Structure formats: structure tokens, C-alpha cells
């Protein structure tokens, strides 16, 4: 299998390159394609995992996502993540949070199903009955670093690992990544698949914890470093390093997303990414379950899901900044999900 990546970070006119074990072959630049040839392939693969809206489907068939996060200080992050999952197109979105965060999160939207259980001494037992109903867990938005909460979340992940019928695909972001730096073994070789979504600082901390490497944070992710982290974490792990270009690797394949985006970075943007990724990851899994042919997608399904979420988030950001400039907030980006989704995946 070959690895492909586009080393385009400061200048979109740089040449994309196809790497094989034997030779390096130049291909057209992004400017010549409009986007890179591989980004075009990834975009087409992303469209292939989007389910059609058919009359014979019932509620839940297009995805049921659970967000594990929230805290007294951070109630916006789990809301942004859970509502983004819904806006992208999943049918049901749950939030599992501490009791004092629940009323605030509930007040943001009647669309979310909010469970005030995460700080309960019996949290795992209270969450267990819901796990079979969910396709993907998004872990970390607004979670905070309370040791007892992090221990509970580790217990949930371990339970999903040990009990096959409860196994879930995981998206881990924010303080969930801090949890991984403290205990990388909790996700190493996780059987159902994990996608990590670190920013530059979070990636640097993961590299120190997992690889014992002192890599300085950079807005221009190094594809080989992203690949190395994914390899070190074992099978079924994908790393999506957010940056000027988003770099995605499962330890074998490496791709980049350079399209869209802007210089505006607003708090909550990563939560939009994690929630939308939860939905795309669910859809990729459902598509794979429907058709086990190796030719279904030209890239591994988790790579496609990660690319789709990154591309959508960057498009939402670009559209929002066009209207609001420096004043752009994540709430502005949420309003762009529908139009951006239609333009990218349905037209």
C-alpha cells in the first residue's frame, strides 16, 4: 500500500507528491486541480458514505451519537459538539455530563438528550444501558481534568474495549486527549477504532507521552510525525492533527486537507469538528457494514470520515469569516453547516 500526502502548508502552489516505497512521482498542483487530485478522491469518497434520506428509514438509522464531556466551567463545548453532530445529519445526539452542567446544556437546545450522570459514583452502570443504542462516542469536549471524572471515562473506554457487544468507535478531543497522555494504554490497539483530533499543543503533549519526543508545537503539521504517532498507538488508531493544513494518518495512509479555512480561530471550532466527525465516523461504519467489498472506498473508512469532518469544518469557517470577519464565532460557523454540507457533499 502506498502513502500519499500533500506537503502544502504555507503556499498552496507547492507541488503535491505521490510517495511509494520505490519512487517519488510529481502530480498536478492544487491550483491546476482546483483542489488536489487526492482531495478530490477523498471528497468523492466522503459523498459515498453520506446516507440518502429515504422514507423507509426510521429514527436512529442515520446515526446515534453520544458526547461524553462538559463540566461546571465548560458547558459550551459539549453543546457545540452534540449539536454539530445533529446538524450534519445524525438522528439522535446524547450528552453525558456532570449533574451541575446538565441544566445549562439543556437550556441551550431542546434537541439534545442530556444525561446528568458523569459525576455519579455509579456512572458506568448508569451509562451502560445506553451504549448499545449508540454508534459513536465523542469523548472530551469540555470534560475538564477532575481526576475522578477522568477515571470514570477511562472505565467507560475499558468497558467498551472488554465487552464486544458494547464496543463503540471513539472520537477523542480536548481534555479527552489529556486523559490519553496520562494513560496511552487505554486506547492502544483499541479494537473498534479511535480517531484523535489534537491541535498543535495537544499533539506535542501526545508525542512526549507516547513517543518520548520533544516536538515543538507548530501550525504546520509534519506528516511523518503524525504517521509516527499513529503507528506508536497501534492498530485501528487515526490521528487528525489540526493546523494550517489538517494532516490525517492511520499509520499507513497519510492525507491532508488544505481546502477552506481561514486565519480566524475561535473557541469551539474544534468541538464542531469532533461532533461532525462523530456523525461521519458513524456513516463510514454503516457504509462498510452494508458492503464489505474492499472496493467500496478508495481510502480506509476512518480516513474518509476524518477528511469529511475536517473539510466541512474548514468550509464552515471560511463561509462564516466571509460574513463576519474577525467577529466570527462558533455559533456563526454552526449556521453554515447546512449550506457547506450541501455544497460539498450533495451538489
Phi, psi and omega in degrees: 000138178265163176247135179237132167212156178253110182278057184252109182233304182269338188218113183292349179276354178297156183278136171285151183225139177259121182256128171238168178298341188250331187205166179241123186240119179287141176234179186299151177284165177302322182295323180290328180268344193089304162231170181296155178302318181290323175298323177296319177296318179294322179294318177295321177295323177297319178297328183290336181270349181287121182286147176285153178269092185256153181288341183271002177269147177246167185304126180109340183290337179265012173124138175229114188247139175243126176257123177254108184178195182088152178198177180302319182280327190239098176252340181290320185301309179295328176297309181302318181294311184292321181287329176294320176302318178292315183296327177291326175141006173290161184274322185224138182227121182252150172235124175254113190219170174293160186299319185285347176270338188299312182300324180292313180296319177301323184290340180288326185200135174281355183282339186267146175261112189250127182246110182276067191235349195293334179260009177285142179298342180246032189303314183301316180295327179286330181275330183313312183298338182274337187301317180297341182273351186254150177266318186223143171252129173257115189247124170129331185301117178068016188296326186078183186235027176298122185303322182290324177293315180297323177296320178298317180295320175300321178297321179296314180297316180298320178296317178296328178289318187280327185255104188303321183288345178257359184299135181229148167290143184239141166244128183237128183219169168053231183292344170296327177289324174301318178301319180293322178297330179281336184208073182301333183296339183296336179243353184301127181056033180301128192293326186268350178107138179226138171243120176264142184233064183283148165273188187298315182291317179297322178296318180299319179292321177296319180298320179294317183289316188271320186252352186056041179249136177264077180263121180293142176300140179216143177286351181247090185300141176272116182303323181291327178289321177298316178298318182298320179295317179298318178299316184295332180274355172095195184285155175067022180246131174240137175247125174249100181271112181283140179185199177304321164238141178273128182249131187233131178210145172253014182095348177237300178271140175229126177227161177234155172238111182250347186284147177075193180083177179198183177278358181272120178243108182251147178301130182105347180298321178293333178287324173300318178297313185295320180292316179294325177296323176304317180290313180297323179295319175300311182297321179297320178293319179294322178295317179296321179294328180286326185220108184274004178300138180293346182267006181302310182231144180282352178228159176304139183307319178296327177295317179298315180299316181296318178297315182301316180292318179296316181296317180296315181298317180294323178293318177299319179297314181298316180294318181294319181293327176301327182269320190246351178057227181296341182278359184302132176240168178298328176299326175293321179294322178302322181291345181266355185301314184298309183293322179294318179298314180300315182295322184276318195244349185235346181257000000 
